[in-house]
Short mmCIF file of C-alpha atoms in Angstrom, two decimals:
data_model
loop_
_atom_site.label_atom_id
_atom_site.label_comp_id
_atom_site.label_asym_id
_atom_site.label_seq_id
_atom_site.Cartn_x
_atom_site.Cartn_y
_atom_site.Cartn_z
CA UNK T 548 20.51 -9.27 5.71
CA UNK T 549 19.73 -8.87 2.11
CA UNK T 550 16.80 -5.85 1.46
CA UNK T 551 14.93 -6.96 -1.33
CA UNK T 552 13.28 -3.27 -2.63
CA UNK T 553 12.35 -4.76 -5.93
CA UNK T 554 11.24 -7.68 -6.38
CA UNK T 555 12.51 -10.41 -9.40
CA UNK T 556 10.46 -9.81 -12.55
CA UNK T 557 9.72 -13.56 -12.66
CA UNK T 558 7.35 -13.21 -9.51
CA UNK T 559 4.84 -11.77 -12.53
CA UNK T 560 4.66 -15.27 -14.06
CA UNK T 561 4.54 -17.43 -10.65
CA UNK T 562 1.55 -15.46 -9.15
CA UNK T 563 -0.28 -13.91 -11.95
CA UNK T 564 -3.34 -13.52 -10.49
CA UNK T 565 -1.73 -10.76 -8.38
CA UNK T 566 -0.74 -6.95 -9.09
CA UNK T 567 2.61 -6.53 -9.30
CA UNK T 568 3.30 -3.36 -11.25
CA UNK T 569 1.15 -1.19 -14.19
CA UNK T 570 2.00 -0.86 -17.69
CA UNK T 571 1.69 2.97 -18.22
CA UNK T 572 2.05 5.56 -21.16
CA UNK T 573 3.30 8.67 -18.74
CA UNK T 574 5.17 9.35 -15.53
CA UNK T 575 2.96 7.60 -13.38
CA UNK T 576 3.49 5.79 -10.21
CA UNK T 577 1.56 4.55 -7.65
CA UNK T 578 1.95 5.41 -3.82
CA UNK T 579 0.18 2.81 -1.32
CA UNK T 580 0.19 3.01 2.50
CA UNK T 581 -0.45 0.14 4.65
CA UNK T 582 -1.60 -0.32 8.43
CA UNK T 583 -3.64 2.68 8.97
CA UNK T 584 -4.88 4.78 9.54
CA UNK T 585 -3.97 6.27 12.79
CA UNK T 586 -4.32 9.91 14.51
CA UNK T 587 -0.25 10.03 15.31
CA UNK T 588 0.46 9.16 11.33
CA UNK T 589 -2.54 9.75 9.05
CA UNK T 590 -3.15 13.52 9.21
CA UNK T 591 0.82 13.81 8.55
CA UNK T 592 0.88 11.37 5.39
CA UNK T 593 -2.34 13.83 4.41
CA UNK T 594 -0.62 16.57 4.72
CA UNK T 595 2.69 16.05 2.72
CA UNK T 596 0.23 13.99 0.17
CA UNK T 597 -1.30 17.43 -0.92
CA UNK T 598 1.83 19.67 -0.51
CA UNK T 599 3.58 17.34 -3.26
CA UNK T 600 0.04 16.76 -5.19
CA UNK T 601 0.40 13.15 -4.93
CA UNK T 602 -2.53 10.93 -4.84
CA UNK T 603 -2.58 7.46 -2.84
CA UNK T 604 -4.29 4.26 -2.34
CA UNK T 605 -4.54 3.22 1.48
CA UNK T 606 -4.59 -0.14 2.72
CA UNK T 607 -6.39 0.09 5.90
CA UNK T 608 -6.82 -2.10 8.51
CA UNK T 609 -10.76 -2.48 9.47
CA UNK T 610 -10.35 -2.19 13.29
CA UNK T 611 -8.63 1.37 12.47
CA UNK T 612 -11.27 2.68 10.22
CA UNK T 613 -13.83 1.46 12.45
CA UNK T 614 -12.14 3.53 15.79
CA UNK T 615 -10.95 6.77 13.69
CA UNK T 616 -13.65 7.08 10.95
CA UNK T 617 -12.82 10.76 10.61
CA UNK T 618 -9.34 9.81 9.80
CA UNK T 619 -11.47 7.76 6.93
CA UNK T 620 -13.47 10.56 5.44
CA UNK T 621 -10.33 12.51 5.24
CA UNK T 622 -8.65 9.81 3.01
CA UNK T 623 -11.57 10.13 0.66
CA UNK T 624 -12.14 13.63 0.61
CA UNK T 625 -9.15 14.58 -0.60
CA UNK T 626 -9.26 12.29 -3.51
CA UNK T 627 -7.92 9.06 -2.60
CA UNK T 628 -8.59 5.44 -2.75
CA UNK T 629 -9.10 2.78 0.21
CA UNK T 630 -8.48 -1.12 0.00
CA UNK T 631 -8.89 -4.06 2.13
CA UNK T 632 -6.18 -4.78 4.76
CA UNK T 633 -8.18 -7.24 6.26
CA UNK T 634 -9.88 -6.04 9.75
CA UNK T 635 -7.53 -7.22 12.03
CA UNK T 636 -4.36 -7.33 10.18
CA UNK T 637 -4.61 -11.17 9.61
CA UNK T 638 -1.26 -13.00 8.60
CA UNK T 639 -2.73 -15.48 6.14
CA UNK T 640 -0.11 -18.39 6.89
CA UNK T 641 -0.97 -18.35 10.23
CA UNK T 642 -4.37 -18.60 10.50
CA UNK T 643 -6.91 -21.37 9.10
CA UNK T 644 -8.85 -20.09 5.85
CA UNK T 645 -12.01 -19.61 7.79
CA UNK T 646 -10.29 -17.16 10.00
CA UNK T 647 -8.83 -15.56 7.29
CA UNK T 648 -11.65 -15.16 5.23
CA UNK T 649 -13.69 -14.06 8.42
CA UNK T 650 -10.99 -11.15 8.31
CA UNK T 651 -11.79 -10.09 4.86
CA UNK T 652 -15.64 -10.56 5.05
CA UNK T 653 -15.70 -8.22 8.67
CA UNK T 654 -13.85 -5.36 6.86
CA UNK T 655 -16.21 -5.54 3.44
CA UNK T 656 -19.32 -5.50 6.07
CA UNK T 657 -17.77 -2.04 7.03
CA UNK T 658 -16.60 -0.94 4.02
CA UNK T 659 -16.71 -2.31 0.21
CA UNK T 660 -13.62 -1.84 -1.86
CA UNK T 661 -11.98 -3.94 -5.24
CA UNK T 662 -8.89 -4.02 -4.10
CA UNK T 663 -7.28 -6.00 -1.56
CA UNK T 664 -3.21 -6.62 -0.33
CA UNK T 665 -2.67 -9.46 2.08
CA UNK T 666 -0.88 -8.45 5.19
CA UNK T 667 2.92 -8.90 5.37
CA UNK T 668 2.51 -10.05 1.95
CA UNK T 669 1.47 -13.67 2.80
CA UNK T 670 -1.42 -15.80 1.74
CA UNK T 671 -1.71 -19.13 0.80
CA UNK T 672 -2.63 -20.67 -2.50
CA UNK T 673 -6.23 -21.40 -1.51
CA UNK T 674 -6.72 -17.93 -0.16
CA UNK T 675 -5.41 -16.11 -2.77
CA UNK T 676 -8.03 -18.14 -4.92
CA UNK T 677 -10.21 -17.05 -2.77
CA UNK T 678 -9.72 -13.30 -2.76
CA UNK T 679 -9.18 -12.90 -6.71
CA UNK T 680 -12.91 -13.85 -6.93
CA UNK T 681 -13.67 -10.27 -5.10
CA UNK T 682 -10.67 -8.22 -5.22
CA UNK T 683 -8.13 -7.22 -7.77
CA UNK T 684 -4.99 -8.41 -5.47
CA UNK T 685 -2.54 -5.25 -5.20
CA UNK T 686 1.28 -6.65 -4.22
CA UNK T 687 4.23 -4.19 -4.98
CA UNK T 688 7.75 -3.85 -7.39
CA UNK T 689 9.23 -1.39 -4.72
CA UNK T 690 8.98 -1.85 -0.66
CA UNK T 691 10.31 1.11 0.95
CA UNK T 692 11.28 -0.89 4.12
CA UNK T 693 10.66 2.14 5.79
CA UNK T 694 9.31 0.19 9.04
CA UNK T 695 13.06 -1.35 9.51
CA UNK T 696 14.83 0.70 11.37
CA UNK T 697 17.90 -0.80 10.61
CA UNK T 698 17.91 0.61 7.11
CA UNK T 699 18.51 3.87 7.66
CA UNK T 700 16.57 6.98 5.38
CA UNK T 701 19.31 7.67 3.64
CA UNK T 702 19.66 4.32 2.20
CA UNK T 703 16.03 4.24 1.58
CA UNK T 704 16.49 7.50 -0.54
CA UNK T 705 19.32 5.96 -2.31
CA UNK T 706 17.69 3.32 -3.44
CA UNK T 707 14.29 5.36 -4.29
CA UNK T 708 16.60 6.84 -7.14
CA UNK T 709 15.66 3.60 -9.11
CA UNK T 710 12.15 3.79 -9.27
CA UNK T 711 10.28 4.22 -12.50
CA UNK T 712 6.77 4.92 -14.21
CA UNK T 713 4.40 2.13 -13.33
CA UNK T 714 5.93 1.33 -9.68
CA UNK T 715 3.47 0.44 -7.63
CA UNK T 716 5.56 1.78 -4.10
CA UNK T 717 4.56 -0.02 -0.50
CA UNK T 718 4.73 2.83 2.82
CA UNK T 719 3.36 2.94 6.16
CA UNK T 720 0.81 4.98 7.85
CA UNK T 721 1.51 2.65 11.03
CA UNK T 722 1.93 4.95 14.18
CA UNK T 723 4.99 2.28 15.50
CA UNK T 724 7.09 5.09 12.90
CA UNK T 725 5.74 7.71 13.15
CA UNK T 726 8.99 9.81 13.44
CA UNK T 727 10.60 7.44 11.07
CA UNK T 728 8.05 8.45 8.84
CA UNK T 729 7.71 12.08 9.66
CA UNK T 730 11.80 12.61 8.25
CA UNK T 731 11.57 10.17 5.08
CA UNK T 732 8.19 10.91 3.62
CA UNK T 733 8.67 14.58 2.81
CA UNK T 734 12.13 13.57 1.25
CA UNK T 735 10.87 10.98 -0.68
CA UNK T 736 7.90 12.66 -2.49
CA UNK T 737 9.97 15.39 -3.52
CA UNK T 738 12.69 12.88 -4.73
CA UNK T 739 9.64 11.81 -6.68
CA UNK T 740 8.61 15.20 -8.06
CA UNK T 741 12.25 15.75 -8.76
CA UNK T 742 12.44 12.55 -11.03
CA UNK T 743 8.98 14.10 -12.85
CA UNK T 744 6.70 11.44 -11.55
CA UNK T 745 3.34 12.07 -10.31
CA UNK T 746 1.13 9.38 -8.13
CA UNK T 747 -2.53 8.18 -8.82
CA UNK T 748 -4.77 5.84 -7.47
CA UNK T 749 -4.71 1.88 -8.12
CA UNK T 750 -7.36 1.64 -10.66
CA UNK T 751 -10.10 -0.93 -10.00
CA UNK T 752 -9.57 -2.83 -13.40
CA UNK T 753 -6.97 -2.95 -16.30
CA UNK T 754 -9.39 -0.52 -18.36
CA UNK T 755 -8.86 2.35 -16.05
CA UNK T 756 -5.19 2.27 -16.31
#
């Protein structure tokens, strides 16, 4: 099956109201995680985040910040960002709009964010009209597809060779790879720091870039 890490350029123009990539002056990328956070994961991603001095935006899910809230504080202590992963990790082509919206709304009651990025990627047209009312809607131009286990790390690495400034790179804090995650990640932020870039936070708006 055909891995897809970057995305076609085009996708810019078909959804514009969504995030693909930034636009920078230095050696900037951006590092997101998605699912978390988690006990088994989290503290880990932490961890490795401030050996390498990388900063990173985490899409959470709301249920997870709601049962680990420590996990939560940690995130923002140390300096980075949180956005909406809806609060039960809603697929938005498989619910109705009201459900999916009612996903949204539950996690903003906990916690208030700009930035949202639809699980698994999918939304449809009337929802993502929806959600750039509120958010600033954060895709990706590199998934790591480091939840497939049948791409193996060293492939993963491989293909990590290609990114560039302005990337805006999906990962997982999701405790399903944990171990997965616990052999790539180290490898991959100093492939990073090897290639002199450095990670920051999405920005909120186009200004702050």
């Amino acid at each position: 099956m055909l891995r897809l890490f970057r995305p076609p350029r085009w996708i810019d123009w078909v959804y514009p109201s969504c995030t693909w990539r930034f636009v920078v002056s230095d050696n900037t990328v951006f590092l997101t995680f998605d699912d978390g956070p988690h006990p088994d994961i989290t503290p880990f991603v932490l961890e490795q985040l401030v050996k390498f001095n990388m900063k990173a935006t985490f899409f959470c899910v709301g249920e997870n910040m709601v049962r680990y809230p420590e996990l939560v504080n940690a995130i923002l202590e140390q300096g980075h960002r949180i956005g909406n992963h809806t609060m039960r990790h809603t697929k938005g082509t498989s619910v109705t709009n009201e459900e999916y919206l009612q996903s949204v709304q539950d996690f903003d009651r906990n916690f208030q964010t700009g930035l949202f990025r639809p699980p698994y990627g999918k939304m449809r047209v009337s929802q993502r009209r929806q959600m750039k009312q509120r958010f600033r809607i954060i895709m990706w131009s590199w998934l790591s597809y480091d939840y497939d286990t049948t791409v193996s790390v060293q492939t993963i690495l491989k293909r990590a060779g290609k990114i560039k400034k302005g990337d805006i790179i999906v990962l997982h804090d999701n405790p399903k790879i944990t171990e997965r995650q616990k052999e790539l990640l180290p490898l991959f932020l100093q492939l990073l720091q090897q290639k002199n870039l450095k990670s920051a936070v999405i920005p909120f708006s186009v200004s702050d870039v």
